[in-house]
């Protein structure tokens, strides 16, 4: 097509050419006329004018021609640039991973890039001119055409397709796949509309999301226990059945041999085969691949488990036969690494009828191994801590038990010494009294240690019988009268309402109240008040000790009943941290509850319940 200026120039050129032709003919005619007629002045003037006109026309014609040439060159350059830009654009569309498909008003495909070829499986050649509906499952075709028409009328020039629901594409193979798509429109010079669909295959992303979801669900089961054996059993079950058909966990132990934990799959034959494989002893000298993975702490993916592979990694024909019976097709061997130690190897395999593992599944399997390793490590640490605590309690129990006799001998001797010392020998009496006080304190501490050890193993001796509560409360309060008076703290036993007899061990209940009162006194300032109350509540009696002391920080509340837990430094006299643990142990051995309410700066109330007798 020629531009308007070029057309103008061509017209001018043609005009000039005509003038030149006509002029030349006229000039020749006048010369002939002059030759015939003998020439007059007028004729010469006409000739001169014609010659000038001709000259002008030639110059004008030349100019028009030159300008037309320029124009043609420019146009050629512009066209070349346009072609290059189109090629570049087509190139970009072709390398795009997404499908870019343009359709006309009738939804016939007019552009179909390489991405579309890859995603849908049809070539551009096959698809140009075909309906866009070919690329979607039957059930969407009708609705989709209507959507595009509606979009053609809509004011916006682009929109996301199927914002609220999933859309699916249809591959040449007939498989459907989940997709995300957007559509844009462009009105052409002739008024026709071109729609361009940009579509992304989100199969992989969906798979990744799904795998992550399953991983999270599987891993959540790890939090259900802190026990090592239970954790191992739950680890080996984690990948089933979503990641593999079977699994075996091999754990490093304190012995030469690895502990082999087979998964339970629910398939009788496979479970039997797994059990048989778990029966093959494995140590660091075994030819098993597990040993290499333990040594190098690197994941191994055996894409094709062949007989040769099995033979190379088993010690003898019997082990080979057992491994072969698993029917493994592909296998992951994943080291369980935590705090730079390999704790074991998790083998996850798929049997012959299952698909091979994908790259995504490898990544998921590795993540699973990481979580499993942390869980196993935590369980082991917890077990070690528990064992240490048990050992400590045991040692304390033994020592306290053995100390009891010599300590009571010291007490008896000190009291005898005191009795034999005359009143006037004050310095000697004071020494003897000190020994008696210290002996009593030591004896109480030993009793506490023994109590706590017994509570721990559920062997605290509590002899319940019907008892009246008021005398028990009075005995306990009496123990602290002198000390509270000395410390300027009011100790009050509220008038007691009528109370039923309770079922309890009077000595032990005095011990509970003593522990609570001793704390209340310890954490109260001069001028404070301690109030002891009791009231019947259904078939229980509730007893409480309230103080106006320092109170307990909310963060400490869950800890105060723990054994050996004590706020260091804040207590006027450092305690052993056993008082509340023992009090709660005794109350619970009675079938009751002990709890605390407290506000920092206002005071604390400790309450417990005991059952009424009968
Ligand atoms: P101990 O008193 O020997 O430290 P306990 O088991 O009796 O051990 O008490 C545990 C902790 O609970 C104390 O260290 C203290 O911080 C807190 N506590 C107990 N009773 C009171 C109380 N009446 N007022 C304030 N804090 C208390």
Coordinates of C-alpha atoms and ligand atoms in Angstrom, one line a residue:
X1 CA 0.0 0.0 0.0
X2 CA 1.2 3.5 -0.8
X3 CA 1.1 6.3 1.7
X4 CA -1.0 9.4 0.9
X5 CA 2.2 11.6 0.3
X6 CA 3.6 8.9 -2.0
X7 CA 0.3 8.9 -4.0
X8 CA 0.5 12.8 -4.2
X9 CA 4.1 12.6 -5.4
X10 CA 3.2 10.0 -8.0
X11 CA 0.3 12.1 -9.3
X12 CA 2.6 15.2 -9.4
X13 CA 5.2 13.0 -11.2
X14 CA 2.6 11.7 -13.7
X15 CA 1.4 15.3 -14.3
X16 CA 4.9 16.6 -14.9
X17 CA 5.5 13.7 -17.3
X18 CA 2.3 14.5 -19.2
X19 CA 3.3 18.2 -19.4
X20 CA 6.8 17.2 -20.7
X21 CA 5.3 14.9 -23.3
X22 CA 2.6 17.4 -24.4
X23 CA 5.2 20.2 -24.2
X24 CA 7.7 18.3 -26.3
X25 CA 5.0 17.5 -28.9
X26 CA 4.0 21.2 -28.9
X27 CA 7.6 22.3 -29.2
X28 CA 8.2 20.0 -32.2
X29 CA 4.9 21.2 -33.7
X30 CA 5.9 24.9 -33.5
X31 CA 9.4 24.2 -34.9
X32 CA 7.7 22.4 -37.8
X33 CA 5.3 25.3 -38.2
X34 CA 8.2 27.8 -38.1
X35 CA 10.1 25.8 -40.7
X36 CA 7.1 25.7 -43.0
X37 CA 5.9 29.3 -42.3
X38 CA 9.4 30.8 -42.3
X39 CA 9.2 31.8 -38.6
X40 CA 7.7 35.0 -37.1
X41 CA 8.5 36.7 -33.7
X42 CA 5.3 35.3 -32.0
X43 CA 6.3 31.8 -33.0
X44 CA 9.7 32.2 -31.5
X45 CA 8.2 33.6 -28.3
X46 CA 5.9 30.6 -28.1
X47 CA 8.8 28.4 -28.7
X48 CA 10.9 30.0 -26.0
X49 CA 7.9 29.7 -23.5
X50 CA 7.4 26.1 -24.4
X51 CA 11.1 25.4 -23.9
X52 CA 11.1 27.1 -20.4
X53 CA 8.0 25.2 -19.4
X54 CA 9.6 22.0 -20.6
X55 CA 12.7 22.7 -18.6
X56 CA 10.7 23.5 -15.5
X57 CA 8.6 20.3 -16.0
X58 CA 11.8 18.2 -16.3
X59 CA 13.3 19.7 -13.0
X60 CA 9.9 19.2 -11.2
X61 CA 9.7 15.7 -12.5
X62 CA 13.2 14.9 -11.3
X63 CA 12.5 16.3 -7.9
X64 CA 9.2 14.2 -7.6
X65 CA 11.1 11.1 -8.7
X66 CA 13.9 11.6 -6.2
X67 CA 11.5 12.2 -3.4
X68 CA 9.5 9.1 -4.4
X69 CA 12.7 7.1 -4.2
X70 CA 13.4 8.4 -0.7
X71 CA 10.0 7.5 0.4
X72 CA 10.3 4.0 -1.0
X73 CA 13.6 3.5 0.9
X74 CA 12.1 4.7 4.2
X75 CA 9.1 2.5 3.7
X76 CA 11.3 -0.5 3.1
X77 CA 13.2 0.2 6.3
X78 CA 10.0 0.6 8.3
X79 CA 8.6 -2.7 6.9
X80 CA 11.9 -4.5 7.7
X81 CA 11.8 -3.1 11.3
X82 CA 8.1 -4.2 11.6
X83 CA 9.0 -7.7 10.4
X84 CA 11.9 -7.9 12.9
X85 CA 9.7 -6.8 15.7
X86 CA 7.0 -9.2 14.8
X87 CA 9.6 -12.0 14.6
X88 CA 10.9 -11.0 18.0
X89 CA 7.4 -10.9 19.5
X90 CA 6.6 -14.3 18.0
X91 CA 9.9 -15.5 19.4
X92 CA 9.1 -14.3 22.8
X93 CA 5.7 -15.9 22.6
X94 CA 7.3 -19.1 21.5
X95 CA 9.8 -19.3 24.4
X96 CA 7.0 -18.5 26.9
X97 CA 6.3 -21.5 29.1
X98 CA 2.7 -20.5 29.1
X99 CA 0.3 -21.1 26.3
X100 CA -0.6 -18.0 24.3
X101 CA -3.5 -18.6 22.0
X102 CA -5.4 -15.9 19.9
X103 CA -8.8 -16.5 18.5
X104 CA -11.1 -14.5 16.2
X105 CA -14.7 -13.5 16.8
X106 CA -15.8 -17.0 16.0
X107 CA -13.3 -18.5 18.5
X108 CA -11.2 -19.9 15.7
X109 CA -7.5 -20.1 16.6
X110 CA -5.3 -17.7 14.7
X111 CA -2.2 -17.9 16.8
X112 CA -0.9 -20.8 18.8
X113 CA 2.6 -20.6 20.4
X114 CA 5.1 -23.3 21.3
X115 CA 4.0 -23.1 25.0
X116 CA 0.6 -24.1 23.8
X117 CA 2.1 -27.0 21.8
X118 CA 4.0 -28.2 24.8
X119 CA 1.0 -27.9 27.2
X120 CA -1.7 -29.3 25.0
X121 CA 0.3 -31.6 22.8
X122 CA -1.2 -30.4 19.5
X123 CA 1.0 -28.6 17.0
X124 CA 0.2 -25.1 15.8
X125 CA -0.4 -26.6 12.3
X126 CA -3.0 -28.8 13.7
X127 CA -4.7 -26.1 15.7
X128 CA -4.8 -23.0 13.5
X129 CA -8.3 -22.5 12.3
X130 CA -9.7 -24.9 14.9
X131 CA -12.1 -23.9 17.6
X132 CA -10.8 -22.9 21.0
X133 CA -13.3 -25.4 22.5
X134 CA -11.1 -28.3 21.3
X135 CA -8.7 -27.4 24.1
X136 CA -11.1 -27.8 26.9
X137 CA -13.2 -30.6 28.4
X138 CA -16.6 -31.0 26.9
X139 CA -18.5 -29.7 30.0
X140 CA -16.9 -26.3 29.7
X141 CA -17.3 -25.7 25.9
X142 CA -20.8 -24.2 25.9
X143 CA -20.3 -21.9 28.9
X144 CA -16.9 -20.8 27.7
X145 CA -18.1 -19.5 24.3
X146 CA -20.8 -17.5 26.1
X147 CA -18.2 -16.1 28.5
X148 CA -16.0 -14.9 25.7
X149 CA -18.9 -13.2 24.0
X150 CA -19.9 -11.5 27.2
X151 CA -16.3 -10.3 27.7
X152 CA -16.3 -9.0 24.1
X153 CA -19.2 -6.6 25.2
X154 CA -17.6 -5.7 28.5
X155 CA -15.8 -2.5 29.1
X156 CA -12.5 -4.0 30.4
X157 CA -9.8 -5.1 28.1
X158 CA -8.5 -8.0 30.1
X159 CA -9.7 -10.3 32.8
X160 CA -8.7 -13.4 34.8
X161 CA -10.7 -16.4 33.7
X162 CA -12.6 -18.4 36.3
X163 CA -11.6 -16.3 39.3
X164 CA -13.7 -18.3 41.7
X165 CA -13.6 -21.8 40.3
X166 CA -10.9 -24.1 38.9
X167 CA -10.6 -24.4 35.2
X168 CA -9.2 -27.4 33.3
X169 CA -7.5 -27.8 29.9
X170 CA -7.7 -30.9 27.7
X171 CA -4.6 -32.3 26.3
X172 CA -4.3 -34.1 23.0
X173 CA -3.9 -37.3 25.0
X174 CA -7.4 -36.8 26.4
X175 CA -6.0 -36.0 29.9
X176 CA -7.4 -33.0 31.8
X177 CA -5.1 -30.7 33.7
X178 CA -5.8 -27.8 36.1
X179 CA -5.0 -24.4 34.7
X180 CA -5.0 -20.7 35.4
X181 CA -5.9 -18.4 32.5
X182 CA -6.5 -14.8 31.6
X183 CA -8.0 -13.3 28.5
X184 CA -7.5 -10.0 26.7
X185 CA -9.1 -8.5 23.6
X186 CA -8.0 -6.1 20.9
X187 CA -10.2 -4.5 18.3
X188 CA -8.7 -4.4 14.9
X189 CA -8.8 -1.7 12.3
X190 CA -11.6 -3.5 10.5
X191 CA -13.7 -3.6 13.7
X192 CA -13.1 -7.4 14.2
X193 CA -12.1 -8.5 17.6
X194 CA -9.0 -10.7 18.5
X195 CA -9.0 -12.5 21.8
X196 CA -5.8 -13.7 23.4
X197 CA -5.8 -16.3 26.1
X198 CA -2.8 -16.7 28.3
X199 CA -2.9 -20.1 30.0
X200 CA -0.7 -21.8 32.6
X201 CA -0.6 -25.5 33.4
X202 CA -0.7 -25.6 37.3
X203 CA -0.5 -29.4 37.6
X204 CA 2.9 -29.3 39.2
X205 CA 2.0 -26.5 41.6
X206 CA -1.1 -28.3 42.6
X207 CA 0.9 -31.5 43.2
X208 CA 3.4 -29.5 45.3
X209 CA 0.7 -28.0 47.4
X210 CA -1.0 -31.3 47.8
X211 CA 2.3 -33.0 48.8
X212 CA 3.0 -30.2 51.3
X213 CA -0.4 -30.7 52.8
X214 CA 0.1 -34.4 53.1
X215 CA 3.6 -33.8 54.5
X216 CA 2.2 -31.4 57.1
X217 CA -0.6 -33.9 58.1
X218 CA 1.9 -36.7 58.3
X219 CA 4.4 -34.7 60.3
X220 CA 1.7 -33.6 62.7
X221 CA 1.5 -37.2 64.0
X222 CA 5.1 -36.9 65.1
X223 CA 4.1 -34.5 67.8
X224 CA 1.8 -37.0 69.5
X225 CA 4.6 -38.7 71.4
X226 CA 8.0 -38.1 72.9
X227 CA 8.7 -41.7 73.5
X228 CA 11.5 -43.1 71.3
X229 CA 10.0 -46.4 70.2
X230 CA 6.6 -44.8 69.5
X231 CA 8.4 -42.0 67.5
X232 CA 10.3 -44.6 65.5
X233 CA 7.1 -46.4 64.7
X234 CA 5.4 -43.2 63.7
X235 CA 8.3 -42.1 61.5
X236 CA 8.3 -45.3 59.5
X237 CA 4.5 -44.9 58.9
X238 CA 4.8 -41.3 57.8
X239 CA 5.3 -41.9 54.0
X240 CA 2.5 -44.4 53.7
X241 CA 0.6 -44.7 51.5
X242 CA 0.9 -41.3 49.8
X243 CA 4.6 -41.3 49.1
X244 CA 5.5 -45.0 49.1
X245 CA 4.1 -48.5 49.3
X246 CA 6.5 -49.6 52.0
X247 CA 9.2 -48.3 54.4
X248 CA 11.8 -49.5 56.8
X249 CA 13.6 -47.4 59.4
X250 CA 17.1 -48.4 60.5
X251 CA 18.2 -46.7 63.6
X252 CA 21.7 -46.4 65.1
X253 CA 21.7 -47.8 68.6
X254 CA 24.2 -48.1 71.4
X255 CA 25.1 -51.6 70.1
X256 CA 26.8 -52.8 67.0
X257 CA 23.6 -53.5 65.2
X258 CA 21.0 -51.1 63.8
X259 CA 17.5 -51.4 65.1
X260 CA 15.3 -52.2 62.1
X261 CA 11.7 -51.0 62.3
X262 CA 9.4 -52.1 59.4
X263 CA 6.3 -50.2 58.4
X264 CA 2.9 -51.8 58.6
X265 CA 1.2 -51.4 55.2
X266 CA -2.1 -53.3 55.7
X267 CA -1.1 -55.7 52.9
X268 CA -0.5 -59.0 54.5
X269 CA 2.1 -60.3 52.1
X270 CA 4.0 -57.1 52.0
X271 CA 4.0 -56.8 55.8
X272 CA 5.3 -60.3 56.1
X273 CA 8.1 -59.5 53.6
X274 CA 8.9 -56.3 55.5
X275 CA 9.1 -58.2 58.8
X276 CA 11.4 -60.7 57.1
X277 CA 13.7 -58.0 55.9
X278 CA 13.7 -56.3 59.3
X279 CA 14.9 -59.6 60.6
X280 CA 18.2 -59.4 58.5
X281 CA 20.7 -58.1 61.0
X282 CA 22.5 -55.0 59.9
X283 CA 25.8 -53.6 61.2
X284 CA 28.3 -51.1 59.8
X285 CA 30.1 -54.0 58.0
X286 CA 27.0 -55.2 56.2
X287 CA 27.1 -54.8 52.4
X288 CA 23.7 -52.9 52.6
X289 CA 23.3 -49.5 50.9
X290 CA 21.9 -48.3 54.3
X291 CA 25.5 -48.4 55.6
X292 CA 26.8 -46.1 52.8
X293 CA 24.0 -43.7 53.4
X294 CA 24.7 -43.7 57.1
X295 CA 28.4 -43.1 56.4
X296 CA 28.0 -40.3 53.9
X297 CA 24.8 -38.8 55.0
X298 CA 23.6 -38.4 51.5
X299 CA 20.2 -39.2 50.0
X300 CA 20.2 -42.0 47.5
X301 CA 17.6 -42.6 44.9
X302 CA 17.6 -46.0 43.2
X303 CA 15.4 -45.5 40.2
X304 CA 15.3 -49.1 39.2
X305 CA 15.9 -51.8 41.8
X306 CA 17.3 -54.6 39.7
X307 CA 18.3 -58.1 40.8
X308 CA 21.9 -57.1 40.2
X309 CA 21.5 -54.2 42.6
X310 CA 19.9 -56.4 45.2
X311 CA 22.6 -59.0 44.8
X312 CA 25.3 -56.3 45.2
X313 CA 23.8 -55.1 48.4
X314 CA 22.9 -58.2 50.3
X315 CA 25.2 -60.5 52.2
X316 CA 23.9 -63.9 51.1
X317 CA 21.2 -65.7 49.0
X318 CA 18.8 -65.7 52.0
X319 CA 19.0 -61.9 52.5
X320 CA 18.7 -61.5 48.7
X321 CA 15.5 -63.6 48.6
X322 CA 14.0 -61.6 51.4
X323 CA 14.8 -58.2 49.9
X324 CA 13.5 -59.4 46.5
X325 CA 10.2 -60.5 48.1
X326 CA 9.5 -56.8 48.8
X327 CA 9.0 -56.3 45.1
X328 CA 10.7 -52.9 45.1
X329 CA 10.7 -50.9 41.9
X330 CA 12.2 -47.6 43.0
X331 CA 13.7 -46.7 46.3
X332 CA 14.8 -43.7 48.4
X333 CA 17.4 -44.1 51.1
X334 CA 17.2 -41.0 53.3
X335 CA 19.7 -40.3 56.1
X336 CA 18.1 -38.9 59.3
X337 CA 20.4 -36.1 60.3
X338 CA 20.0 -34.0 63.4
X339 CA 22.6 -31.8 65.1
X340 CA 25.2 -33.1 62.6
X341 CA 24.6 -36.7 63.6
X342 CA 23.1 -39.4 61.4
X343 CA 20.6 -41.1 63.6
X344 CA 19.4 -43.6 61.1
X345 CA 18.2 -44.2 57.5
X346 CA 14.6 -44.2 56.3
X347 CA 14.0 -46.3 53.2
X348 CA 10.9 -45.6 51.3
X349 CA 10.1 -47.7 48.3
X350 CA 7.5 -48.2 45.6
X351 CA 6.5 -51.6 44.3
X352 CA 6.5 -52.6 40.6
X353 CA 2.9 -51.6 39.9
X354 CA 3.5 -48.0 41.1
X355 CA 4.8 -45.0 39.2
X356 CA 8.5 -44.0 39.7
X357 CA 9.4 -41.2 42.1
X358 CA 9.4 -37.7 40.6
X359 CA 11.8 -34.8 41.4
X360 CA 9.0 -33.2 43.5
X361 CA 8.6 -36.4 45.5
X362 CA 12.3 -36.5 46.2
X363 CA 12.2 -33.0 47.6
X364 CA 9.2 -33.9 49.7
X365 CA 10.9 -37.1 50.9
X366 CA 14.0 -35.1 51.9
X367 CA 11.8 -32.7 53.9
X368 CA 10.1 -35.6 55.6
X369 CA 13.4 -37.1 56.6
X370 CA 14.5 -33.8 58.1
X371 CA 11.4 -33.5 60.2
X372 CA 11.6 -37.2 61.2
X373 CA 15.2 -36.7 62.3
X374 CA 14.3 -33.7 64.5
X375 CA 11.5 -35.7 66.1
X376 CA 13.7 -38.7 66.7
X377 CA 16.4 -36.5 68.2
X378 CA 13.9 -34.8 70.5
X379 CA 12.6 -38.1 71.7
X380 CA 16.1 -39.3 72.4
X381 CA 17.0 -36.1 74.3
X382 CA 13.8 -36.4 76.3
X383 CA 14.5 -40.0 77.1
X384 CA 18.0 -39.1 78.2
X385 CA 16.7 -36.3 80.4
X386 CA 14.0 -38.6 81.9
X387 CA 16.6 -41.3 82.6
X388 CA 18.8 -38.7 84.3
X389 CA 15.9 -37.5 86.4
X390 CA 15.1 -41.1 87.4
X391 CA 18.7 -41.8 88.3
X392 CA 18.7 -38.6 90.4
X393 CA 15.5 -39.5 92.2
X394 CA 16.8 -43.0 92.8
X395 CA 20.1 -41.8 94.2
X396 CA 18.3 -39.3 96.4
X397 CA 15.9 -41.9 97.6
X398 CA 18.7 -44.3 98.5
X399 CA 20.8 -41.6 100.2
X400 CA 17.9 -40.2 102.1
X401 CA 16.8 -43.6 103.3
X402 CA 20.3 -44.4 104.5
X403 CA 20.7 -41.1 106.2
X404 CA 17.5 -41.5 108.2
X405 CA 19.0 -43.7 110.9
X406 CA 22.2 -41.7 111.6
X407 CA 20.3 -38.4 111.6
X408 CA 17.7 -39.7 114.1
X409 CA 20.6 -41.0 116.2
X410 CA 22.1 -37.4 116.2
X411 CA 18.7 -36.1 117.2
X412 CA 18.3 -38.5 120.1
X413 CA 21.8 -37.8 121.3
X414 CA 21.4 -34.0 121.1
X415 CA 18.1 -34.2 123.1
X416 CA 19.8 -36.4 125.7
X417 CA 22.7 -33.9 125.9
X418 CA 20.2 -31.1 126.3
X419 CA 18.4 -32.8 129.1
X420 CA 21.6 -33.6 130.9
X421 CA 22.9 -30.0 130.6
X422 CA 22.2 -27.9 133.7
X423 CA 20.0 -24.8 133.2
X424 CA 22.9 -22.5 134.3
X425 CA 25.3 -23.8 131.5
X426 CA 23.6 -21.5 128.9
X427 CA 26.4 -21.7 126.3
X428 CA 26.4 -25.5 126.3
X429 CA 22.6 -25.6 126.2
X430 CA 22.5 -23.3 123.2
X431 CA 24.9 -25.5 121.4
X432 CA 22.8 -28.6 122.1
X433 CA 19.6 -26.7 121.1
X434 CA 21.3 -25.7 117.8
X435 CA 22.0 -29.4 117.1
X436 CA 18.4 -30.3 117.8
X437 CA 17.0 -27.6 115.5
X438 CA 19.4 -28.5 112.7
X439 CA 18.7 -32.2 113.1
X440 CA 14.9 -31.5 112.8
X441 CA 15.5 -29.4 109.7
X442 CA 17.6 -32.1 108.2
X443 CA 15.1 -34.8 109.1
X444 CA 12.3 -32.7 107.4
X445 CA 14.4 -32.4 104.2
X446 CA 15.1 -36.1 104.2
X447 CA 11.4 -36.8 104.7
X448 CA 10.6 -34.5 101.8
X449 CA 13.1 -36.2 99.5
X450 CA 11.7 -39.6 100.3
X451 CA 8.2 -38.4 99.8
X452 CA 8.9 -36.9 96.5
X453 CA 10.7 -40.0 95.3
X454 CA 7.7 -42.1 96.4
X455 CA 5.2 -39.7 94.8
X456 CA 7.1 -40.1 91.6
X457 CA 6.7 -43.9 91.6
X458 CA 3.1 -43.7 92.9
X459 CA 4.1 -45.2 96.2
X460 CA 3.4 -42.4 98.7
X461 CA 1.9 -43.9 101.8
X462 CA -1.4 -42.4 102.7
X463 CA -3.7 -44.1 105.3
X464 CA -7.2 -42.8 104.9
X465 CA -9.7 -43.0 107.6
X466 CA -12.7 -40.9 108.7
X467 CA -11.3 -37.8 110.4
X468 CA -12.6 -34.5 111.6
X469 CA -11.0 -31.6 109.8
X470 CA -11.0 -28.8 112.4
X471 CA -8.5 -30.5 114.7
X472 CA -6.2 -31.1 111.7
X473 CA -6.4 -27.5 110.7
X474 CA -5.8 -26.3 114.3
X475 CA -2.7 -28.5 114.7
X476 CA -1.2 -27.1 111.5
X477 CA -2.0 -23.5 112.4
X478 CA -0.5 -24.1 115.9
X479 CA 2.8 -25.1 114.4
X480 CA 3.2 -21.6 112.9
X481 CA 1.8 -19.4 115.7
X482 CA 5.0 -18.5 117.3
X483 CA 6.9 -17.9 114.0
X484 CA 4.1 -15.7 112.5
X485 CA 3.9 -13.6 115.7
X486 CA 7.7 -13.1 115.6
X487 CA 7.5 -12.0 112.0
X488 CA 4.6 -9.6 112.6
X489 CA 2.2 -11.6 110.3
X490 CA -1.4 -12.2 111.5
X491 CA -2.3 -15.9 111.2
X492 CA -6.0 -16.4 111.4
X493 CA -8.2 -19.5 111.3
X494 CA -11.6 -18.3 110.1
X495 CA -14.5 -19.6 112.1
X496 CA -15.3 -22.9 110.6
X497 CA -18.8 -23.7 109.3
X498 CA -20.3 -27.2 110.1
X499 CA -18.1 -29.6 108.1
X500 CA -18.6 -33.3 107.4
X501 CA -16.0 -35.8 108.5
X502 CA -13.5 -36.3 105.8
X503 CA -11.7 -39.4 104.6
X504 CA -8.0 -38.8 105.0
X505 CA -4.6 -39.3 106.6
X506 CA -4.5 -36.7 109.4
X507 CA -0.7 -36.6 109.5
X508 CA -0.4 -36.1 105.8
X509 CA -3.0 -33.4 105.7
X510 CA -1.2 -31.6 108.5
X511 CA 1.9 -31.9 106.3
X512 CA 0.0 -30.3 103.3
X513 CA -1.2 -27.4 105.4
X514 CA 2.2 -27.0 106.9
X515 CA 3.8 -26.7 103.5
X516 CA 1.2 -24.1 102.4
X517 CA 1.5 -22.2 105.7
X518 CA 5.3 -22.2 105.7
X519 CA 5.2 -20.8 102.1
X520 CA 2.6 -18.2 103.0
X521 CA 4.7 -17.0 105.9
X522 CA 7.9 -17.1 103.9
X523 CA 6.5 -14.9 101.1
X524 CA 4.7 -12.4 103.5
X525 CA 6.0 -9.1 104.7
X526 CA 5.6 -7.8 108.3
X527 CA 2.0 -6.5 108.7
X528 CA 0.7 -9.2 106.3
X529 CA -2.2 -11.6 107.0
X530 CA -2.7 -15.3 106.5
X531 CA -6.2 -16.7 106.6
X532 CA -7.1 -20.4 106.7
X533 CA -10.6 -21.4 105.7
X534 CA -12.7 -24.5 105.0
X535 CA -16.1 -25.0 103.6
X536 CA -18.2 -27.9 102.5
X537 CA -18.8 -28.3 98.7
X538 CA -21.1 -31.2 97.7
X539 CA -19.4 -34.3 98.9
X540 CA -16.0 -32.5 99.3
X541 CA -14.5 -30.1 101.7
X542 CA -12.5 -27.2 100.3
X543 CA -9.6 -25.9 102.4
X544 CA -7.7 -22.8 101.5
X545 CA -4.7 -20.8 102.8
X546 CA -4.7 -17.2 101.6
X547 CA -1.9 -14.7 102.1
X548 CA -1.4 -11.0 101.4
X549 CA 2.3 -11.6 100.4
X550 CA 4.3 -11.1 97.2
X551 CA 2.1 -13.1 94.9
X552 CA 3.3 -15.2 92.0
X553 CA 4.1 -14.0 88.4
X554 CA 1.7 -15.5 85.8
X555 CA 4.7 -17.0 84.0
X556 CA 5.7 -18.9 87.1
X557 CA 2.2 -20.3 87.8
X558 CA 2.5 -23.4 85.6
X559 CA 5.8 -24.2 87.2
X560 CA 5.4 -23.8 90.9
X561 CA 4.1 -27.4 91.4
X562 CA 7.1 -28.9 89.6
X563 CA 9.6 -30.7 91.8
X564 CA 12.8 -28.7 92.6
X565 CA 11.3 -25.6 91.0
X566 CA 11.9 -22.6 93.2
X567 CA 12.3 -18.9 92.6
X568 CA 15.9 -18.3 93.5
X569 CA 16.9 -15.1 95.2
X570 CA 13.4 -13.8 95.8
X571 CA 12.6 -16.1 98.6
X572 CA 13.5 -14.7 102.0
X573 CA 14.9 -18.2 102.8
X574 CA 15.8 -20.3 99.8
X575 CA 13.6 -23.5 99.7
X576 CA 14.2 -26.9 98.1
X577 CA 11.3 -26.5 95.7
X578 CA 9.7 -29.6 97.0
X579 CA 6.9 -28.2 99.3
X580 CA 4.2 -27.7 96.7
X581 CA 5.1 -30.8 94.7
X582 CA 4.7 -32.9 97.9
X583 CA 1.5 -31.1 98.9
X584 CA 0.0 -31.8 95.6
X585 CA 1.2 -35.4 95.6
X586 CA -0.4 -35.9 99.0
X587 CA -3.7 -34.3 98.0
X588 CA -3.9 -36.3 94.8
X589 CA -3.2 -39.5 96.7
X590 CA -6.3 -38.6 98.6
X591 CA -8.2 -38.2 95.3
X592 CA -8.4 -34.4 95.7
X593 CA -7.1 -31.4 93.8
X594 CA -4.7 -28.6 94.8
X595 CA -4.4 -25.3 92.9
X596 CA -3.3 -21.8 93.3
X597 CA -4.7 -18.3 92.5
X598 CA -2.4 -15.4 92.7
X599 CA -1.8 -11.8 91.8
X600 CA 1.6 -10.2 92.0
X601 CA 1.7 -7.7 94.9
X602 CA -1.7 -8.7 96.3
X603 CA -1.1 -12.2 97.5
X604 CA -1.8 -15.9 96.8
X605 CA -4.5 -18.4 97.7
X606 CA -3.8 -22.1 97.7
X607 CA -6.8 -24.4 97.9
X608 CA -7.3 -28.1 98.0
X609 CA -10.2 -30.5 98.2
X610 CA -10.7 -33.7 100.2
X611 CA -13.5 -36.2 100.0
X612 CA -16.1 -36.3 102.8
X613 CA -16.0 -39.7 104.6
X614 CA -18.6 -42.4 103.8
Ligands
LIG1 P1 10.1 -23.6 97.8 O1 9.1 -22.8 98.6 O2 10.9 -24.5 98.6 O3 10.8 -22.8 96.8 P2 7.7 -24.8 96.9 O4 7.4 -26.0 96.1 O5 7.0 -24.7 98.2 O6 9.2 -24.6 97.0 O7 7.2 -23.5 96.1 C1 7.6 -23.3 94.8 C2 7.6 -21.9 94.4 O8 6.3 -21.4 94.5 C3 8.4 -21.0 95.4 O9 9.7 -20.9 95.1 C4 7.7 -19.6 95.2 O10 8.2 -19.0 94.1 C5 6.3 -20.0 94.9 N1 5.4 -19.9 96.0 C6 4.8 -20.9 96.7 N2 4.0 -20.4 97.7 C7 4.0 -19.1 97.5 C8 3.3 -18.0 98.2 N3 2.4 -18.3 99.2 N4 3.5 -16.8 97.8 C9 4.3 -16.5 96.8 N5 5.0 -17.5 96.1 C10 4.8 -18.7 96.5

